[in-house]
Structure formats: structure tokens, C-alpha cells
Tab-separated table of C-alpha atoms in Angstrom:
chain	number	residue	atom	x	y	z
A	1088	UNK	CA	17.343	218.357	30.654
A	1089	UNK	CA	16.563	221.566	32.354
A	1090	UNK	CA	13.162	223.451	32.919
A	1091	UNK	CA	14.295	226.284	31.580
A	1092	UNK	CA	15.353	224.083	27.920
A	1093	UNK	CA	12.041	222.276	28.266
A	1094	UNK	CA	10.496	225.610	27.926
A	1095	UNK	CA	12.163	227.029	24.929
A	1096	UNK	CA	11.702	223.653	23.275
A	1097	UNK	CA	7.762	223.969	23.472
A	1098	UNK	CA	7.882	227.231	22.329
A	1099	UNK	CA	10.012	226.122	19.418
A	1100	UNK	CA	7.821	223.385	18.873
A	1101	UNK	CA	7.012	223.106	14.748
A	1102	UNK	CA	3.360	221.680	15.982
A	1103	UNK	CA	2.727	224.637	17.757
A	1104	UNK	CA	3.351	226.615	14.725
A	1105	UNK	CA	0.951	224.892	12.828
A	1106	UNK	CA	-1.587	225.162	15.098
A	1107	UNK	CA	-1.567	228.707	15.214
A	1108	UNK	CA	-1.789	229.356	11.507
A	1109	UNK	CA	-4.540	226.411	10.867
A	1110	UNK	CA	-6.255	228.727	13.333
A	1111	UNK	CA	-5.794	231.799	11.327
A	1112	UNK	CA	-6.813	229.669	8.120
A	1113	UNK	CA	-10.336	228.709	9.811
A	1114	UNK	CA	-11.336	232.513	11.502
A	1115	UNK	CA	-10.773	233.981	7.931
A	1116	UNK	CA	-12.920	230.972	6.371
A	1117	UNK	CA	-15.784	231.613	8.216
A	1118	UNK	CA	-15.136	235.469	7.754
A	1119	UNK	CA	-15.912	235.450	4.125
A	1120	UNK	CA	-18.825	233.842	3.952
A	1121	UNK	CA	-20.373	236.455	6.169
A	1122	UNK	CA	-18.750	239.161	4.044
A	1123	UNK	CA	-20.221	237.405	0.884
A	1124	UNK	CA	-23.581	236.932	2.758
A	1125	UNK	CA	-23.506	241.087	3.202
A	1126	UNK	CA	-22.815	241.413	-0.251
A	1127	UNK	CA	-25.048	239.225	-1.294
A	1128	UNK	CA	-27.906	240.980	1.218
A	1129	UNK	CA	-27.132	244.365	-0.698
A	1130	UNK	CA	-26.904	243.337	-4.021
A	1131	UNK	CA	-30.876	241.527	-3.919
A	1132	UNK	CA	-31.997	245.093	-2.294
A	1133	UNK	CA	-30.853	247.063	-5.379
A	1134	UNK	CA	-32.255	243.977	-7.503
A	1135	UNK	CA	-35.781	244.752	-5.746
A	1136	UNK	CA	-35.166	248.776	-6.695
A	1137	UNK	CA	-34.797	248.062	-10.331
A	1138	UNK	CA	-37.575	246.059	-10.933
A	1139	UNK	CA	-40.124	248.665	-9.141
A	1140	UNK	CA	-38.652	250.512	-11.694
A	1141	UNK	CA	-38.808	248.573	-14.765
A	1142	UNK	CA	-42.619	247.625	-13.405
A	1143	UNK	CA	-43.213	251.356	-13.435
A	1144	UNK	CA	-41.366	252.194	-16.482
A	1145	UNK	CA	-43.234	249.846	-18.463
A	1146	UNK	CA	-47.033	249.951	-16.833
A	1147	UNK	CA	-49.339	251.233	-19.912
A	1148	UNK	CA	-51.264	254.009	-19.525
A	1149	UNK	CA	-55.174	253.883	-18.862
A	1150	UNK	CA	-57.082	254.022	-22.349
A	1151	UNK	CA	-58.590	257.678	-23.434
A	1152	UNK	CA	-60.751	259.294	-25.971
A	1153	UNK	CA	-61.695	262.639	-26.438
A	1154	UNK	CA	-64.758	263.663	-24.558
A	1155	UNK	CA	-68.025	264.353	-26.420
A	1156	UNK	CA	-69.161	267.883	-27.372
A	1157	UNK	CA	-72.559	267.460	-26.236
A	1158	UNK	CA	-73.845	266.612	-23.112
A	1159	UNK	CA	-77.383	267.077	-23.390
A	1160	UNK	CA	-80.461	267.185	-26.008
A	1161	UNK	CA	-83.359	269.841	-26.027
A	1162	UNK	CA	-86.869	269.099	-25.238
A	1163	UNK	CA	-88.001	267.229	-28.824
A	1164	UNK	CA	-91.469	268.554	-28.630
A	1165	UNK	CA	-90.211	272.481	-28.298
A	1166	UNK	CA	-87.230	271.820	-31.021
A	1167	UNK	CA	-89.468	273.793	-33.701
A	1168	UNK	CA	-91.058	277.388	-33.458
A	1169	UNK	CA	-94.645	278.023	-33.572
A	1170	UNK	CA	-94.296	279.719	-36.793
A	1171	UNK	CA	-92.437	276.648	-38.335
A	1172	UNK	CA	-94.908	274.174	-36.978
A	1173	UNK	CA	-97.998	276.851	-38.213
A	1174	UNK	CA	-96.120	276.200	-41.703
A	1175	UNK	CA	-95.406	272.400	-42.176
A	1176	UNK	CA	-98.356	270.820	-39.975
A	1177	UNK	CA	-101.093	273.758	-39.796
A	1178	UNK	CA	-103.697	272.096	-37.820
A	1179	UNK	CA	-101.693	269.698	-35.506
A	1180	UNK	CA	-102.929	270.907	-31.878
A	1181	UNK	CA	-100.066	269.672	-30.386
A	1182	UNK	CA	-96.737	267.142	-30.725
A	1183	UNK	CA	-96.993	263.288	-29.227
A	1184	UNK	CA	-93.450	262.769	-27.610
A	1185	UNK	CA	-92.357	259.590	-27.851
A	1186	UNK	CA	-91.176	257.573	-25.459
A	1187	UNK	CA	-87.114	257.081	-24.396
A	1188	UNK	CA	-85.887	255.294	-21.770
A	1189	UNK	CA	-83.228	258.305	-21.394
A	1190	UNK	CA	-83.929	261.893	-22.440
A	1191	UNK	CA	-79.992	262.351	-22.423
A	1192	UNK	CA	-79.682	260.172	-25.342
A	1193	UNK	CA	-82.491	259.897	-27.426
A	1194	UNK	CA	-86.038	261.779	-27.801
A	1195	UNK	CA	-88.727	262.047	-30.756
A	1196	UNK	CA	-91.852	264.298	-31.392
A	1197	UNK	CA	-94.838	263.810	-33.905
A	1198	UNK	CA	-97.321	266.383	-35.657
A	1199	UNK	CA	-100.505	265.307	-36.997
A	1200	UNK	CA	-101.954	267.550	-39.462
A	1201	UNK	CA	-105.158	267.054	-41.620
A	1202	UNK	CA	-107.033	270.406	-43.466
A	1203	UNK	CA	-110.749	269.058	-44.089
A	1204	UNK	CA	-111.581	270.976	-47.302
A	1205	UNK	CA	-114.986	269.073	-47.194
A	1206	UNK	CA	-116.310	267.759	-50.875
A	1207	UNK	CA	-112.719	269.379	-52.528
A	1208	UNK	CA	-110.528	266.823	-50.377
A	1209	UNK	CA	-108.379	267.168	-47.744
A	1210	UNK	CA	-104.427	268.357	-46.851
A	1211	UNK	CA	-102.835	265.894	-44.759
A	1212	UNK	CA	-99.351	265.909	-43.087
A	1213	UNK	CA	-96.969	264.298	-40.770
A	1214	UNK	CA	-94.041	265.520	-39.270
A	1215	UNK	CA	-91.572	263.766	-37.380
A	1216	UNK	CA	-88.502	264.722	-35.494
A	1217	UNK	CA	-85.839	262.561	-34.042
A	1218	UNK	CA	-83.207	262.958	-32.060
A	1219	UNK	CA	-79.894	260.899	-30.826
A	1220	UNK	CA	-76.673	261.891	-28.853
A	1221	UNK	CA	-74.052	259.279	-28.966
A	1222	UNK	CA	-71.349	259.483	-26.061
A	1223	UNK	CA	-67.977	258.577	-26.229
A	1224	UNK	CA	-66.789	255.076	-25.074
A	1225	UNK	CA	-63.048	253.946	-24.458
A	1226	UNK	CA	-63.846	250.536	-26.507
A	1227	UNK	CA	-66.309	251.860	-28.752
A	1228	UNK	CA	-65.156	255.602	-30.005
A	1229	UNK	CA	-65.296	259.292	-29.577
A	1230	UNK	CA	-68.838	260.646	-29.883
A	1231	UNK	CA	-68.270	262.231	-33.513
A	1232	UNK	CA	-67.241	259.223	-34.573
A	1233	UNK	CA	-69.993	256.957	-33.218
A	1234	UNK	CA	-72.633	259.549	-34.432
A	1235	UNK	CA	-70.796	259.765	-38.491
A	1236	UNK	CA	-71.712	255.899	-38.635
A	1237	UNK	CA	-74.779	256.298	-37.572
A	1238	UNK	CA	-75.417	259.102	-39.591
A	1239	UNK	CA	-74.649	257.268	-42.908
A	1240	UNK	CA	-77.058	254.473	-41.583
A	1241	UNK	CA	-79.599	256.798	-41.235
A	1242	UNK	CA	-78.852	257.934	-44.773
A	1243	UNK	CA	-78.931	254.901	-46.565
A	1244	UNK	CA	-81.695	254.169	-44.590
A	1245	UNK	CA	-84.166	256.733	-46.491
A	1246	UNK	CA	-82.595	255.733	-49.750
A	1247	UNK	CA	-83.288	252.436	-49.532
A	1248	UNK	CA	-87.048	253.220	-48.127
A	1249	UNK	CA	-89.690	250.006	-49.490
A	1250	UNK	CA	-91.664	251.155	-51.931
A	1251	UNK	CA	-90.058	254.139	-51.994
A	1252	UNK	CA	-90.419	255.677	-56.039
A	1253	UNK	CA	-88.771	258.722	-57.818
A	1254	UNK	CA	-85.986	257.974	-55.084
A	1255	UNK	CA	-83.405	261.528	-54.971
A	1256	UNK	CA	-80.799	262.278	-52.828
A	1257	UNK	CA	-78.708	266.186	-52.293
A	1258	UNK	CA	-76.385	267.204	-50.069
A	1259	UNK	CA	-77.896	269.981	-47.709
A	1260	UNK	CA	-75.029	273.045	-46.862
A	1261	UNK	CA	-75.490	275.249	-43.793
A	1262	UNK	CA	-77.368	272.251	-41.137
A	1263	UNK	CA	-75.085	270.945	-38.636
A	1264	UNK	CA	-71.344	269.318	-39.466
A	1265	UNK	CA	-72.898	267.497	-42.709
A	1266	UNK	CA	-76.105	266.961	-43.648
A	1267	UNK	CA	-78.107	265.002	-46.728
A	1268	UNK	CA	-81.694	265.058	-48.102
A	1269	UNK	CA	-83.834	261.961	-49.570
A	1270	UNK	CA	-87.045	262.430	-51.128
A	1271	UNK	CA	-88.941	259.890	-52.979
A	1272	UNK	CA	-93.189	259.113	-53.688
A	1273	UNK	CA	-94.708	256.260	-51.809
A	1274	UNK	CA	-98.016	255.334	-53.593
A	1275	UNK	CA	-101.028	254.176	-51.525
A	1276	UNK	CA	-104.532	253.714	-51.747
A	1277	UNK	CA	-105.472	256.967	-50.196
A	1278	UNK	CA	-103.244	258.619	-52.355
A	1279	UNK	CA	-99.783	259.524	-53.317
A	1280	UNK	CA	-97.749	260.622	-50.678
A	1281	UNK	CA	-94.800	262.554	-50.946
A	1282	UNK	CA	-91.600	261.690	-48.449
A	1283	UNK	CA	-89.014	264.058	-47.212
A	1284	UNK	CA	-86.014	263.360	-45.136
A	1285	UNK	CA	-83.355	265.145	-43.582
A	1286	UNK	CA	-80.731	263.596	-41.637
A	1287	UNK	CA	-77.911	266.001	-40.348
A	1288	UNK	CA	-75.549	265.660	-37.587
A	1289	UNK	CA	-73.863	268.029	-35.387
A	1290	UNK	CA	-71.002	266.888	-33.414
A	1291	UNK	CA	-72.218	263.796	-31.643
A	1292	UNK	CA	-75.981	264.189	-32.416
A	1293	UNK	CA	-77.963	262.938	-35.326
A	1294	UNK	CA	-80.922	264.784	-36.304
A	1295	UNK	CA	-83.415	262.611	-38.207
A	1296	UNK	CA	-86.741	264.571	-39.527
A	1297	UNK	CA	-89.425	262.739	-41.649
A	1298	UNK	CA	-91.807	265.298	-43.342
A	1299	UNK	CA	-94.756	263.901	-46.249
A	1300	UNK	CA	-97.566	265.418	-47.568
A	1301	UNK	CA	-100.881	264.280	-49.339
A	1302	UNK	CA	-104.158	265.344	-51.438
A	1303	UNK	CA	-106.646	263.236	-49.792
A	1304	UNK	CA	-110.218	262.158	-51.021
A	1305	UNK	CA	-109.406	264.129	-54.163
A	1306	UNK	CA	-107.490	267.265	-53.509
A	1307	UNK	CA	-104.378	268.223	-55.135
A	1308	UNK	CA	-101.064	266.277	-54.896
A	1309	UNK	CA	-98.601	268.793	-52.640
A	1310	UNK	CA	-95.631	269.878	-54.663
A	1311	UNK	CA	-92.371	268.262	-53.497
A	1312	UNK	CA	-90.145	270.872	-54.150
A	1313	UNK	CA	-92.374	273.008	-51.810
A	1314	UNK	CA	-92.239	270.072	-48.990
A	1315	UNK	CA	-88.974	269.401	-49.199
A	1316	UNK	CA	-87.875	273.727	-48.869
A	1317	UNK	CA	-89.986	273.571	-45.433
A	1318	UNK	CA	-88.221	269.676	-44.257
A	1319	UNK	CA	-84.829	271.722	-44.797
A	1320	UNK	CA	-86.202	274.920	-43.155
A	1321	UNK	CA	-87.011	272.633	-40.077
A	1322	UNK	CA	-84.233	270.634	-40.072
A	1323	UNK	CA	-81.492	273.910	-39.817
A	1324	UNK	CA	-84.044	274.737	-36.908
A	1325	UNK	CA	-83.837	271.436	-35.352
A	1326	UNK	CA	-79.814	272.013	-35.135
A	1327	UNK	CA	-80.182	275.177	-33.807
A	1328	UNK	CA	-81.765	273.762	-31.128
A	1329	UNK	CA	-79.644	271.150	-30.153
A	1330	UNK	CA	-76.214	273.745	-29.861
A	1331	UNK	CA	-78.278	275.887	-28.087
A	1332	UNK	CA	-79.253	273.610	-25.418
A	1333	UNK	CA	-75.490	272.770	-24.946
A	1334	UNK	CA	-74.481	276.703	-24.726
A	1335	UNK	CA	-72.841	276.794	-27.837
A	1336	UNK	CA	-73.564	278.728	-31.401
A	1337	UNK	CA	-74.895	276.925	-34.342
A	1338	UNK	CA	-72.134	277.117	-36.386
A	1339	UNK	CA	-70.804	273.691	-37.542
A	1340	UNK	CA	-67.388	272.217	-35.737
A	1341	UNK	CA	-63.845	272.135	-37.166
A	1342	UNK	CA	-64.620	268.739	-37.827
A	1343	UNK	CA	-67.308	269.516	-40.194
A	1344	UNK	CA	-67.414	267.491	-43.790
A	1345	UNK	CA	-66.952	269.781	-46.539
A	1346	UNK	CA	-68.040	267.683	-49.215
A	1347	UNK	CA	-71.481	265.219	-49.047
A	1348	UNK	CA	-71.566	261.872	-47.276
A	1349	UNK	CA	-70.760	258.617	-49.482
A	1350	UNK	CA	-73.840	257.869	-48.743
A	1351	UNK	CA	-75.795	260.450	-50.662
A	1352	UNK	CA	-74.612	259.190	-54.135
A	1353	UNK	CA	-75.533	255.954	-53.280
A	1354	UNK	CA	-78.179	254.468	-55.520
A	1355	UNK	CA	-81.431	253.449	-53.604
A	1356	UNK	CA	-81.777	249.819	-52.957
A	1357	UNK	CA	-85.040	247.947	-52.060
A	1358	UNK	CA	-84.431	246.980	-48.318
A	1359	UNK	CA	-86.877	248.324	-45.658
A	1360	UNK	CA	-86.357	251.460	-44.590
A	1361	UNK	CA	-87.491	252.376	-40.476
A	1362	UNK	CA	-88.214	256.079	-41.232
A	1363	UNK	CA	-90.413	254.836	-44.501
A	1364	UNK	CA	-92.275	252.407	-42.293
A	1365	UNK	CA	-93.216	255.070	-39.679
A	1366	UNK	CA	-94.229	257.550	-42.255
A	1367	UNK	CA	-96.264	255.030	-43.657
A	1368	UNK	CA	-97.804	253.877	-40.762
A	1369	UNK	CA	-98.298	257.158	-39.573
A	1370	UNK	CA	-100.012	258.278	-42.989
């Protein structure tokens, strides 16, 4: 056999052939998994995309509640005019502030008044203002809100006053947002004394003013109706006093309750009553 046959036999050889396409078989196996593995490499970077996404789709919003009307509360001692304090406690030289571990929030003043009429008996009243400013609070409430509840407390409070006798309770119009009056007799051994208290609030501050009167050592009984026109004079004043010291007027919020609190028609009840047991202890 020639060279030149041996030649064209090889390159006719079958086996040849079939090594040349098992070749092709094996570059374009290990071709697709790299295609796959760049697929594959894309497809988990738009996976990453949408859940930043969804994660900022569905984050919840921080908590809110509407901010408090007012920031601050007046001095409690200069709440009331000279003329006003002339009228309800004529012969106290001067209020006792009480004590608060944050003027912000809370403050009280006291007026001691007693008119020695010598043999014919004496005049004696009391006079109490208090004052507290309720912020608002994410878990707890807006202001308003926080000051309504305490508010009614304050309310059932004086109607529920021990010993408390002749209990009466009546809406009060033109002090603050809403505003209610108690009045009842406490009887002791220096006398009868008669109790008046106002509670109002005005946006997020609750005005509390205790106001009795007694005849002592023999003098006349004061007349309640009289007491109680001067605890409401005082009050309005109190009010006053608090929008003023936040820069605003004294008229009464939208939010303002037209009709009484619930807790005005309540009934009295016997439990102890803090503003009764100060008045007491006062008197």
C-alpha cells in the first residue's frame, strides 16, 4: 500500500470522526454550566434588590401623637390678683408654695386667712390652688387626653370628699375647656365649715382650687352661695393665667366639652377625698 493511500485512509478514519465530535460534545458541556453559573450570579443580585425593597416597603412607621398645647405653667403663688386674694383670704400676708419636684409639671399655693373679731368670733379661710400640666407620651396619650382623665378624677374626687354633707355638684361655663363645681359642709368641732371646689381644665392642664370658710368661736356661719361666687371668680382667674403664660388667649380650645363632665351628675360616695383631707387639715 502506498503513502499517499495510507494518508487518505487516516483521514477517512470513522475513529477520527468520533473523536472530533466527542470533543465538541465535552467544550459545550462545560460551556453551560458557566453560562448557567452567570445566570444564576444575576438572578440572586435582583433577588437581593427586591427584598431591600419589600424590607422598606413594609418597615412601620415610628409611633406619633399630637404634641401638647402647653409647655409651661405660671408661677402658682402670682396665679391670683391682689384684688382677688384681698377678697377670698383678706388677711393672708402672703401664699406658702408648695413644694414640686418640677415647676414644668406641677405647682400649688396656700392662703391663710383668719379676721380676729375678738369676743364676736372670728372669720377664717383657706384657699388653695393647684396646678398640673400633663405632657403627651407615645404609650400613654396626647396631653388633652391624659389631663380629661385626670380631670374626672379630680371631680369625683370632691364628690366623694369623707364627711363631706349637703354634697352638690354644677357644671361651671366660661373656665377653661370644661369645668365642674362641688360644694358640700364638713362639720367639726370648731365649727361648720363650708367647702368649695373648682376643678377646670384647659388643654392639658388641670386647675384644682379648694376654697372654705368658717364662723369661729361664735361668729356667723359664711354663706355658701357667697363662697362658692368668689371659688368660681378665682378659678376663671386661675385659667387665665395658665394661657397667658403659654402666649395664648383664654378662650377655651376647639376641643372644648360643650356639655358637663359625667362626672358632675355623679352621686357622692363616701371614699376619702385628697382635696377634703387638705382642707381639713388645713382648717
Amino acid at each position: 500500500m502506498s503513502e499517499g493511500t495510507m494518508q487518505r485512509r487516516v483521514q477517512r478514519d470513522p475513529r477520527s470522526q468520533r473523536a472530533k465530535r466527542l470533543t465538541r460534545v465535552l467544550v459545550c458541556a462545560v460551556a453551560v454550566p458557566l453560562v448557567a453559573a452567570g445566570c444564576s450570579s444575576d438572578s440572586g443580585s435582583d433577588d437581593g434588590k427586591d427584598k431591600a425593597a419589600s424590607a422598606s416597603q413594609s418597615a412601620s412607621p415610628s409611633p406619633t401623637v399630637r404634641a401638647a398645647a402647653y409647655k409651661r405653667l405660671p408661677e402658682p403663688c402670682a396665679v391670683l390678683s391682689e384684688k382677688t386674694l384681698d377678697d377670698l383670704a383678706p388677711k393672708a400676708k402672703s401664699g406658702k408654695k408648695g413644694a414640686s419636684d418640677d415647676a414644668s409639671t406641677r405647682g400649688s399655693c396656700s392662703w391663710n386667712s383668719l379676721d380676729n373679731n375678738g369676743v364676736d368670733g372670728s372669720q377664717f379661710r383657706w384657699l388653695n390652688v393647684s396646678l398640673l400640666r400633663f405632657d403627651s407620651d407615645t404609650t400613654r396619650g396626647p396631653g388633652d387626653e391624659l389631663a380629661r382623665e385626670y380631670y374626672d378624677k379630680q371631680v369625683r374626687d370632691a364628690q366623694s370628699a369623707e364627711g363631706a354633707r349637703s354634697a352638690k355638684s354644677e357644671p361651671v361655663t366660661g373656665t377653661g375647656d370644661e369645668a365642674t363645681a362641688v360644694r358640700y359642709d364638713l362639720k367639726k368641732k370648731e365649727g361648720t365649715f363650708k367647702q368649695q371646689t373648682v376643678v377646670a381644665r384647659v388643654e392639658n392642664v388641670v386647675v384644682t382650687l379648694d376654697y372654705n370658710g368658717a364662723g369661729l368661736a361664735g361668729d356667723r356661719t359664711p354663706d355658701a352661695d357667697d363662697l362658692m361666687k368668689d371659688a368660681r371668680k378665682a378659678a376663671k382667674e386661675v385659667v387665665a393665667s395658665v394661657t397667658k403664660a403659654n402666649g395664648t388667649g383664654a378662650a377655651p380650645s376647639e376641643s372644648a366639652s360643650k356639655s358637663p363632665s359625667k362626672s358632675a351628675s355623679k352621686s357622692p360616695s363616701t371614699s376619702p377625698s385628697t382635696s377634703a383631707s387638705k382642707a381639713s387639715s388645713k382648717s
